[in-house]
Each structure stands twice: as C-alpha cells, then as structure tokens.
PDB file of C-alpha atoms in Angstrom:
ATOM      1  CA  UNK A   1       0.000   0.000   0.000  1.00  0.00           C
ATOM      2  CA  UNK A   2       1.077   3.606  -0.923  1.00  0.00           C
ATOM      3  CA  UNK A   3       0.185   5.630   1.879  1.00  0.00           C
ATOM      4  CA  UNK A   4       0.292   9.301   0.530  1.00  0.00           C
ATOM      5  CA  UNK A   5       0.248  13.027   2.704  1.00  0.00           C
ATOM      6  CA  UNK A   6      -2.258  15.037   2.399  1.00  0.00           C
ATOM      7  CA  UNK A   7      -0.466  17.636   1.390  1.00  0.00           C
ATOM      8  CA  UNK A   8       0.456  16.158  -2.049  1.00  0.00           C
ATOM      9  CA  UNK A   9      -2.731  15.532  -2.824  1.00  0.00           C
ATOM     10  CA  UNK A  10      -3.465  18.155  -5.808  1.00  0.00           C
ATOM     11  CA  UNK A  11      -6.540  16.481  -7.164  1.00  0.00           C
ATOM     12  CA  UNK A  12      -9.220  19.549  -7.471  1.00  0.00           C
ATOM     13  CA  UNK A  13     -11.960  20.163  -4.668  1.00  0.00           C
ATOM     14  CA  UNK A  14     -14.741  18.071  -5.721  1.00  0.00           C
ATOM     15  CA  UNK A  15     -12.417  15.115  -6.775  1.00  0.00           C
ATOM     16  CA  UNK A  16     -10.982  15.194  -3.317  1.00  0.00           C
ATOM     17  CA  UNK A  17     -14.587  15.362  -1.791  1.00  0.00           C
ATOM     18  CA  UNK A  18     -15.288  12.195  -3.808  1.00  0.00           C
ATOM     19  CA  UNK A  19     -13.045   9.812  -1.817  1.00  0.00           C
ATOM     20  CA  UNK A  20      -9.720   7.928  -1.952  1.00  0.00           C
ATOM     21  CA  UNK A  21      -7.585   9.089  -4.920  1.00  0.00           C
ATOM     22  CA  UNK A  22      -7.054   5.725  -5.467  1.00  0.00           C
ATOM     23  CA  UNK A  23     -10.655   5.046  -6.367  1.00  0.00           C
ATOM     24  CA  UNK A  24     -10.999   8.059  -8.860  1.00  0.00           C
ATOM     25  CA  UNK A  25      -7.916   7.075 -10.186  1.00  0.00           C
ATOM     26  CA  UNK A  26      -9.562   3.912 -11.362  1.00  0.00           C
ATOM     27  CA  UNK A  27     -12.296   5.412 -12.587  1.00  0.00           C
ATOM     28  CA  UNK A  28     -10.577   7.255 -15.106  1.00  0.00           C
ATOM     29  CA  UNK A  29      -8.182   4.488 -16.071  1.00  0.00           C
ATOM     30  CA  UNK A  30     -11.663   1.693 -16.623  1.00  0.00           C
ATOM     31  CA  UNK A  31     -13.291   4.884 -19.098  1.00  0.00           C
ATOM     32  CA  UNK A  32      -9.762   5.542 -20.618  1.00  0.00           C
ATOM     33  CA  UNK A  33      -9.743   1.564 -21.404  1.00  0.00           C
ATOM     34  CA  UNK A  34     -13.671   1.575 -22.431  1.00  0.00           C
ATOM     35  CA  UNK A  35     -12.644   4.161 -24.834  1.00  0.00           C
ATOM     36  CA  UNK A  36      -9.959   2.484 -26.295  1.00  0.00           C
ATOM     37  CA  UNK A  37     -11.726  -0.565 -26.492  1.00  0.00           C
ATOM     38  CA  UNK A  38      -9.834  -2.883 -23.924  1.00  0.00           C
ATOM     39  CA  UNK A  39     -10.285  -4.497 -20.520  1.00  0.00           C
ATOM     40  CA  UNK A  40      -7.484  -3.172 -19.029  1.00  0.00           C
ATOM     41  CA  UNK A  41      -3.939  -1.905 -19.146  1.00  0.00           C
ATOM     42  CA  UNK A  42      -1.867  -4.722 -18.366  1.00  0.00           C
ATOM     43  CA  UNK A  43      -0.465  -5.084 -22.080  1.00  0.00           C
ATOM     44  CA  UNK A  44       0.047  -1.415 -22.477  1.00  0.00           C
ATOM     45  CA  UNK A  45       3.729   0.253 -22.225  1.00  0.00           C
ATOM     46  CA  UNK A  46       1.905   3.737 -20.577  1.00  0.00           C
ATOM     47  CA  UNK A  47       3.443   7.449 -20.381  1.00  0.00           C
ATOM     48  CA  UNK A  48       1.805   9.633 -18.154  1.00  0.00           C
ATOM     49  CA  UNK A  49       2.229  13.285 -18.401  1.00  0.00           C
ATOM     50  CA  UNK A  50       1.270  15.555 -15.526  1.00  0.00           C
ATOM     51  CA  UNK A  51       1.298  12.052 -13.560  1.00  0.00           C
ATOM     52  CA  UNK A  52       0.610  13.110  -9.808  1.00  0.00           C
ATOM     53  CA  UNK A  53       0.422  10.618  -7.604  1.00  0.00           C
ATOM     54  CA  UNK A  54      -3.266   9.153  -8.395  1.00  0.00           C
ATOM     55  CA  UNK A  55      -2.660   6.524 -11.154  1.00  0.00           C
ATOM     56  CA  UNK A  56       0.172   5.280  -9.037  1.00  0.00           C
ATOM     57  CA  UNK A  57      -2.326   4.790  -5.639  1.00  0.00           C
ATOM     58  CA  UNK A  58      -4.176   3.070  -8.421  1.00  0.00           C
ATOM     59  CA  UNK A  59      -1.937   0.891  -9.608  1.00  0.00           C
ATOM     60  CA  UNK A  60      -0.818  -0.348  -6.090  1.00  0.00           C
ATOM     61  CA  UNK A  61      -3.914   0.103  -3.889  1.00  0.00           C
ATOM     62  CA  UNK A  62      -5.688  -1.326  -6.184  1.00  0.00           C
ATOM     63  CA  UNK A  63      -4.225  -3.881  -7.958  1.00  0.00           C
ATOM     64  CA  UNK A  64      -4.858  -2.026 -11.481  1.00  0.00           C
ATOM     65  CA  UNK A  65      -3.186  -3.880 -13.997  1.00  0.00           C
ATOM     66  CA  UNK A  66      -0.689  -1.932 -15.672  1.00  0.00           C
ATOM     67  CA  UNK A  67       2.431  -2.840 -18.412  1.00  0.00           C
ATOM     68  CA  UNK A  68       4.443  -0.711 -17.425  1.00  0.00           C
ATOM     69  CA  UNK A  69       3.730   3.055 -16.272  1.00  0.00           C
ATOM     70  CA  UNK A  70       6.506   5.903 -16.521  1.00  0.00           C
ATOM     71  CA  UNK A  71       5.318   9.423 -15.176  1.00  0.00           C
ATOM     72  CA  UNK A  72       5.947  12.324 -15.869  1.00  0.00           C
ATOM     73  CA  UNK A  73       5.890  15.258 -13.427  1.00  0.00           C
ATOM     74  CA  UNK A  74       6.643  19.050 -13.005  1.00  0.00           C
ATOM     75  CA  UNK A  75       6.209  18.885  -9.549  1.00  0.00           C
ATOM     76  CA  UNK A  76       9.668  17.932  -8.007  1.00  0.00           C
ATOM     77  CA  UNK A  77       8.075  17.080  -4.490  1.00  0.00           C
ATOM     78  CA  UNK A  78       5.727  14.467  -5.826  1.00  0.00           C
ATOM     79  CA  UNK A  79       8.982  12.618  -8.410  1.00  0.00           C
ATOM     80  CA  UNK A  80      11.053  12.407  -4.842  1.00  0.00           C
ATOM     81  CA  UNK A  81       8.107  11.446  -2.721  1.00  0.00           C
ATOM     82  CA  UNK A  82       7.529   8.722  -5.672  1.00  0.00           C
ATOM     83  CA  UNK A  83      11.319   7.424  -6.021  1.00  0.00           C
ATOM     84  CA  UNK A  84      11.661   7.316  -2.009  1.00  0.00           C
ATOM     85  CA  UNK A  85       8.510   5.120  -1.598  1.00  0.00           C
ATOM     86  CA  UNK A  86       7.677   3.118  -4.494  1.00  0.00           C
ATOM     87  CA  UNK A  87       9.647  -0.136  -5.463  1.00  0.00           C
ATOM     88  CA  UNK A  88       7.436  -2.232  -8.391  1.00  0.00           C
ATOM     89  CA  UNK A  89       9.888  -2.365 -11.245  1.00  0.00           C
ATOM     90  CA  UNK A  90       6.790  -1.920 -13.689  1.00  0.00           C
ATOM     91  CA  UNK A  91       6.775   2.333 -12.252  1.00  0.00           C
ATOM     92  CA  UNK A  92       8.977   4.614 -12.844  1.00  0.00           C
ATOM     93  CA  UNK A  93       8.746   8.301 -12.752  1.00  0.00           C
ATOM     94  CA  UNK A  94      11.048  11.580 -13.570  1.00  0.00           C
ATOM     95  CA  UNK A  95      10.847  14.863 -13.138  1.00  0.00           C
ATOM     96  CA  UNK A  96      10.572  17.606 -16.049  1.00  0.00           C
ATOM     97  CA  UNK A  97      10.447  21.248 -15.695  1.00  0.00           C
ATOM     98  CA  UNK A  98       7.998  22.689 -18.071  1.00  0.00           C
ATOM     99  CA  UNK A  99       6.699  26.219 -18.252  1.00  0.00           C
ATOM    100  CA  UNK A 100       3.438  27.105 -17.203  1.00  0.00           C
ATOM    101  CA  UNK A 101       2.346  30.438 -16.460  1.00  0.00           C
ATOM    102  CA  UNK A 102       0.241  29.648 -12.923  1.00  0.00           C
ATOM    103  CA  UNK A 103       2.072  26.599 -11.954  1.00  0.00           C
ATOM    104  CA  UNK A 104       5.828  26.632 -13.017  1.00  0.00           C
ATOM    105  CA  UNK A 105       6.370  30.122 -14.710  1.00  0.00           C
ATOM    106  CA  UNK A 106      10.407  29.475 -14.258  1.00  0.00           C
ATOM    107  CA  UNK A 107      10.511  26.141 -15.798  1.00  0.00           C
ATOM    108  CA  UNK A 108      11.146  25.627 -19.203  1.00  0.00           C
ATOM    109  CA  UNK A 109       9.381  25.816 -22.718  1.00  0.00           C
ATOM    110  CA  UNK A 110       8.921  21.962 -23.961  1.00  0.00           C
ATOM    111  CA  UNK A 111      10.758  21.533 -27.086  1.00  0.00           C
ATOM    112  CA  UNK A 112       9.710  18.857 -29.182  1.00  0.00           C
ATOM    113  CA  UNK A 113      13.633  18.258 -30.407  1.00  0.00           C
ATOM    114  CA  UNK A 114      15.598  18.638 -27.514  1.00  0.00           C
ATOM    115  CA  UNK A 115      16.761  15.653 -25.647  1.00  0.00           C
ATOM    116  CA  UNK A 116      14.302  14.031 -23.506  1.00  0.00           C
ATOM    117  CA  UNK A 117      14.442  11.853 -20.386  1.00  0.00           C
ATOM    118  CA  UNK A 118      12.949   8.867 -21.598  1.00  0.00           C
ATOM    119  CA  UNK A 119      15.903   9.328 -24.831  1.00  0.00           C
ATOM    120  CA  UNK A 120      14.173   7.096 -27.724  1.00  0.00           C
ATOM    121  CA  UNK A 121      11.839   5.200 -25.778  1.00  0.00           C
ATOM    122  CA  UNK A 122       8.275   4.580 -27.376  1.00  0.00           C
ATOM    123  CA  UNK A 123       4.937   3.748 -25.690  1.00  0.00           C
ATOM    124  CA  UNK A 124       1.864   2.645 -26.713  1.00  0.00           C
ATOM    125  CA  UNK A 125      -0.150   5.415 -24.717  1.00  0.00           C
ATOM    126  CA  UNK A 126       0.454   8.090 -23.271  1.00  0.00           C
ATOM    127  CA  UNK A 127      -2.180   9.970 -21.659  1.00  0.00           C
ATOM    128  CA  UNK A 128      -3.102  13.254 -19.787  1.00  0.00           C
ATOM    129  CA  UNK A 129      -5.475  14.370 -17.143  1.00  0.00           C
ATOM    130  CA  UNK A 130      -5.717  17.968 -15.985  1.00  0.00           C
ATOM    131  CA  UNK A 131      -3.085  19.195 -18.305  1.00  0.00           C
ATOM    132  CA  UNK A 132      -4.661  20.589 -20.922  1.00  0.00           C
ATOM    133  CA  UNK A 133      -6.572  22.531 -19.262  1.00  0.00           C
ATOM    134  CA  UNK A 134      -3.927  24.565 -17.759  1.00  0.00           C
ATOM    135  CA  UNK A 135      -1.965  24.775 -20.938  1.00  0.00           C
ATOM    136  CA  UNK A 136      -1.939  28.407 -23.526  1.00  0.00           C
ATOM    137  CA  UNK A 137      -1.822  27.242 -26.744  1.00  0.00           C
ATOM    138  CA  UNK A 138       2.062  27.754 -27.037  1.00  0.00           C
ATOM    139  CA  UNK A 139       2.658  25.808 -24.326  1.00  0.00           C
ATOM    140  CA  UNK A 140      -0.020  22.894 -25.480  1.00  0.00           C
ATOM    141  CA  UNK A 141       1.561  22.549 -29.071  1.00  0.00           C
ATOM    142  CA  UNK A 142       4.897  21.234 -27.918  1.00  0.00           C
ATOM    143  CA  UNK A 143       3.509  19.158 -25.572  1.00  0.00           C
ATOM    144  CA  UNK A 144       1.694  17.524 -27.779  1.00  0.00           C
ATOM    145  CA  UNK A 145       4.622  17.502 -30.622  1.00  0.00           C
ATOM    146  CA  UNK A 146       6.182  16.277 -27.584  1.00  0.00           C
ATOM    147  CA  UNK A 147       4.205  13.229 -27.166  1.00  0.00           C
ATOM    148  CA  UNK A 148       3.933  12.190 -30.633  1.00  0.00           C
ATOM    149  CA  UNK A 149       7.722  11.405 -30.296  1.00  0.00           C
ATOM    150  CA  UNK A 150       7.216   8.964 -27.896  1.00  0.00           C
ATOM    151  CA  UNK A 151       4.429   6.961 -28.985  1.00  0.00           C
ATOM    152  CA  UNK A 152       4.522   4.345 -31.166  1.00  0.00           C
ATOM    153  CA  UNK A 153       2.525   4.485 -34.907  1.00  0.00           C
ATOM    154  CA  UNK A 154      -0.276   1.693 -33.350  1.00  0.00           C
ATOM    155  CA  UNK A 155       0.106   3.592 -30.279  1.00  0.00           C
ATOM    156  CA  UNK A 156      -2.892   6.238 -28.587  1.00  0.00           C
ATOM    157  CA  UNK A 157      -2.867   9.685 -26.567  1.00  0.00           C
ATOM    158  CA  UNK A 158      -5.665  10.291 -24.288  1.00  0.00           C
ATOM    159  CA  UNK A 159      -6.183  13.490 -23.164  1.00  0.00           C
ATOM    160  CA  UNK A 160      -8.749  15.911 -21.232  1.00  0.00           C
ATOM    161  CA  UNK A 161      -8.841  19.709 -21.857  1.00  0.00           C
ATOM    162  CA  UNK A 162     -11.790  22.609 -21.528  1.00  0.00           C
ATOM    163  CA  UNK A 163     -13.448  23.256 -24.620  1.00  0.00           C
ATOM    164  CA  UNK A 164     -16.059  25.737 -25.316  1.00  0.00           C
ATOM    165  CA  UNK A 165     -18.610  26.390 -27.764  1.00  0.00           C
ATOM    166  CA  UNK A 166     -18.402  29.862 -29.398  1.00  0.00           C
ATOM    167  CA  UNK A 167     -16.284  30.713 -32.362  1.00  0.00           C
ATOM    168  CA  UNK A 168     -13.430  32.363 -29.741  1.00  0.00           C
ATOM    169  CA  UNK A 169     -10.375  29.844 -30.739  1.00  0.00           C
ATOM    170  CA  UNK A 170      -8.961  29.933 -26.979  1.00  0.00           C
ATOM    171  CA  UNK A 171      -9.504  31.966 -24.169  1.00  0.00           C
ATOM    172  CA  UNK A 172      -9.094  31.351 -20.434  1.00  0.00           C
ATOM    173  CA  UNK A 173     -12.585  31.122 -18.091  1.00  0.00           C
ATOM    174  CA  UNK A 174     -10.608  32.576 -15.210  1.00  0.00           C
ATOM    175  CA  UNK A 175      -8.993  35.948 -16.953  1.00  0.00           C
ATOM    176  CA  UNK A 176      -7.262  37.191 -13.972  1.00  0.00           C
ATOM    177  CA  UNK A 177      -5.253  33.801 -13.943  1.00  0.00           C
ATOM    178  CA  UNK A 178      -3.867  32.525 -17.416  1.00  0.00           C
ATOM    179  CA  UNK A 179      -3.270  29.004 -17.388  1.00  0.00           C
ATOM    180  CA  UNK A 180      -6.382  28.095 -14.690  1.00  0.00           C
ATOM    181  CA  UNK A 181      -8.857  27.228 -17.123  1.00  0.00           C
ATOM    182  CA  UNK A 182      -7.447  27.604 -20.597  1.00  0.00           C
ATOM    183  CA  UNK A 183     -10.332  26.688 -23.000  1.00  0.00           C
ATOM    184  CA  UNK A 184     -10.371  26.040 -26.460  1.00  0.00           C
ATOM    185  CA  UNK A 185     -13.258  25.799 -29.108  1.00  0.00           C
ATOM    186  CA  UNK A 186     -12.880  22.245 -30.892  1.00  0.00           C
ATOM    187  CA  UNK A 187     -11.737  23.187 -34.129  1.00  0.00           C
ATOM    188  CA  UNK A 188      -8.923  25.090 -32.500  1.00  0.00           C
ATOM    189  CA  UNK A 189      -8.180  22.105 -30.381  1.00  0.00           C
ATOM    190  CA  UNK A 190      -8.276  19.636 -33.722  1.00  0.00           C
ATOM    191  CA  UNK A 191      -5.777  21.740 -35.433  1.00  0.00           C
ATOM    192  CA  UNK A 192      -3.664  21.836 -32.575  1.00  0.00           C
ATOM    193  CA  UNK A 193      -3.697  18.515 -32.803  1.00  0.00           C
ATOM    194  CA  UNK A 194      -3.712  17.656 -36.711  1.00  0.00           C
ATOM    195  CA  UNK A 195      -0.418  19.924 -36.653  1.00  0.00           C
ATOM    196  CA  UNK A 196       1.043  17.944 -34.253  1.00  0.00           C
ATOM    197  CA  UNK A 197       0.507  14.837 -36.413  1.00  0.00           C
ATOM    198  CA  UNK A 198      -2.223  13.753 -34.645  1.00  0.00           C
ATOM    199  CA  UNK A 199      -5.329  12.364 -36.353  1.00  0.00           C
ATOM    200  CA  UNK A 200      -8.888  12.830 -33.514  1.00  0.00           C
ATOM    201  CA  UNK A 201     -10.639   9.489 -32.968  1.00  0.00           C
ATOM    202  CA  UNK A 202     -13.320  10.654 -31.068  1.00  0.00           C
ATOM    203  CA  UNK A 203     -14.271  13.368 -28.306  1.00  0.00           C
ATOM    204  CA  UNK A 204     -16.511  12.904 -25.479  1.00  0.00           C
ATOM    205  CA  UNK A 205     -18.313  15.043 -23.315  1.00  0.00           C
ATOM    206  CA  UNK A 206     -17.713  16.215 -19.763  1.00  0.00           C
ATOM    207  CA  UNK A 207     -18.630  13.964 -16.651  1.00  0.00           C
ATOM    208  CA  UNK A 208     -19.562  10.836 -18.454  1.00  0.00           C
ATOM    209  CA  UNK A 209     -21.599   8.574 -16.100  1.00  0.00           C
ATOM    210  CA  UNK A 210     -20.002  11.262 -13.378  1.00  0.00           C
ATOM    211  CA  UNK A 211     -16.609  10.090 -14.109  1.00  0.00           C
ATOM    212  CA  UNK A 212     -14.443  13.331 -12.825  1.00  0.00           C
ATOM    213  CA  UNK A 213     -13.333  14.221 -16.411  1.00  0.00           C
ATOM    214  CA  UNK A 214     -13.718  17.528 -18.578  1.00  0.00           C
ATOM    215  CA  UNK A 215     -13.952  16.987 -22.376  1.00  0.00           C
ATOM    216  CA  UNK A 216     -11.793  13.626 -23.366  1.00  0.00           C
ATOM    217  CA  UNK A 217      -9.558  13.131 -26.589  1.00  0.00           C
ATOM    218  CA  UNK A 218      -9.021  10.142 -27.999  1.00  0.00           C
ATOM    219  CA  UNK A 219      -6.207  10.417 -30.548  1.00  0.00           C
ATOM    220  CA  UNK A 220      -4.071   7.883 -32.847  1.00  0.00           C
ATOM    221  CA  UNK A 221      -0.185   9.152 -34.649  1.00  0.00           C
ATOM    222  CA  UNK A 222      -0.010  10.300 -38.221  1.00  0.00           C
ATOM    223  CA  UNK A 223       2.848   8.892 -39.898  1.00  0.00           C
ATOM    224  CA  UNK A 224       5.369  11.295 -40.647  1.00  0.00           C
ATOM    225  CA  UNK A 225       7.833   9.952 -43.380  1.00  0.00           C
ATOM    226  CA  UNK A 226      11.200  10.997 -41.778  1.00  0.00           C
ATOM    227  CA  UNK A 227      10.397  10.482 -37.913  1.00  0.00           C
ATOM    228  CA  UNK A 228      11.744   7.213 -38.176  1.00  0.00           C
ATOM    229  CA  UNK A 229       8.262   5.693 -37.016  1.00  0.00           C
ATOM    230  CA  UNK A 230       7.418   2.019 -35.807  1.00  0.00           C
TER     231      UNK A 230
END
C-alpha cells in the first residue's frame, strides 16, 4: 500500500470530496480503457504526463493492472516522494520542468527536439489528465509535438482539456489567472492537434456517467515519413 500526505494531494476540490484518490484514479483508467476498447492496461507500455500521484495509488492500492507506467511530473516534491517510496519495477517516474504560467512560470518551454528523459523510448499510450486545461496554446503545441515522439505508430494519446462552444479559438474562463482554465473551441483544439501529427478518434463530453473528467480526446499518430516511425 502507498500511503500518501495530504499535502500532495493536488486532485481539485470536488475530486478530493469524492473519496480515496485511489478510487478516482480507477475510474478514469476503466473509461480511458472503455474508450480504447480494452479491458485493461496490463499489455500497455503507458506514459503519463502531468502524472501526480493518483494513477500510481491506483496501480498499487488497487491492484490495477498496468504494463508498465513511466510518469511524468513538473512537480519535483511528488517525483522524490515517488522514487523514495515506491519499489514495483513496472513504475517509474522523472521529473521535467515545463513552463506554465500559474504553476511553473520558471521552468522551461517543452521543445519537441531537444533531448528528452525517456531518450528514444516509445509507448503505446500516453495519456493526460488535468493538463490541458492549464496549458496556452504555445505551451499545449509542444507538448503535444512532444508526445507524438514517444508513442509508437499503433500507439494512442488520451487526453482531457476545456473546450467551449463559441467561435473564440482559446480563451481562459478565469482571466485574472492565465493558465487556470485555458479553454479552447474544438476546431482550434483539432488543429492543434492535426499539426502535431495527430489524427482525432473521437471526443466525449464532460462527466460521463459522473466520471471526474472535462472533455476527453481520444487520438491515434499520423505517420510522418522521416520520424523514423514504428
């Protein structure tokens, strides 16, 4: 059992008010399968960006099957807390210092080219929850550029992010803090996407079934002739 302080718990409000992160955690992995079509995870090589310590309490607490699972974090407390307590060999976690305007604004703009901690490692997913949505559109492109370099051509991303309805292309719900709740309109968020040689499956609503989820992306790679892709 991963037994994990309250104070690194950085799930929002109402997520928090819904019980052990452990259990919300598995909620969003059994929809991410059911979108993708499979029982579980336990083929899947998985990259987590924005990883927190939820999917992990998952994995452990409750026995969700899993590949293997390598996270990603910007938050330096939560990769030590992670590397001091947790021994399976199937996790693994480092720590990457990305700029974002609310949370990090000293890290670093992600650069799709520059080396990379995982070096040429691909994975069949990799997936995002609650990243998006904090994300300006040039700090969302890379990211997703980012991504695309690390999954293979069969491979998936999975990602959650605000969208709205009106013609606006992006524009943040809370003005007074970019990077809260950056919101896109969904052809904005498509071409985002499409440029980052991505190709949109499907997109579901909000709080399906109340799974604790804004707008989901379900994505497969484009091929891109000189990547080197397989």
């Amino acid at each position: 059992m991963l037994k994990v302080p309250e104070s690194l718990n950085r799930n929002a409000k109402g997520v928090r008010e819904m019980g052990d992160p452990a259990d919300s955690g598995l909620l969003l992995i059994n929809y991410m399968c059911a979108r993708l079509g499979i029982d579980s995870l336990a083929a899947l090589d998985v990259l987590d960006l924005g990883c927190g310590l939820r999917f992990t309490q998952s994995i452990l607490n409750r026995n969700a099957p899993i590949g293997t699972y390598t996270g990603l974090e910007v938050d330096e407390t939560v990769v030590d807390f992670l590397d001091a307590n947790v021994t399976d060999p199937r996790l693994s976690y480092h720590h990457v210092d990305v700029l974002n305007r609310l949370y990090n604004p000293t890290g670093r703009r992600l650069d799709a080219d520059a080396p990379s901690p995982l070096d040429d490692a691909r994975f069949d997913l990799a997936c995002m929850f609650s990243v998006i949505t904090h994300q300006q559109p040039e700090e969302a492109r890379p990211i997703f550029e980012f991504l695309r370099r690390h999954i293979k051509l069969d491979g998936w991303l999975f990602f959650s992010a605000f969208i709205h309805e009106d013609d606006v292309s992006y524009e943040e719900r809370d003005p007074e803090a970019p990077g809260h709740m950056s919101s896109y309109s969904l052809p904005y968020m498509s071409k985002l996407l499409v440029d980052a040689s991505w190709f949109v499956v499907s997109v579901a609503d909000p709080q399906p079934n109340g799974v604790p989820i804004q707008t989901s992306f379900l994505c497969k790679p484009v091929a891109r002739c000189s990547s080197g892709d397989s």
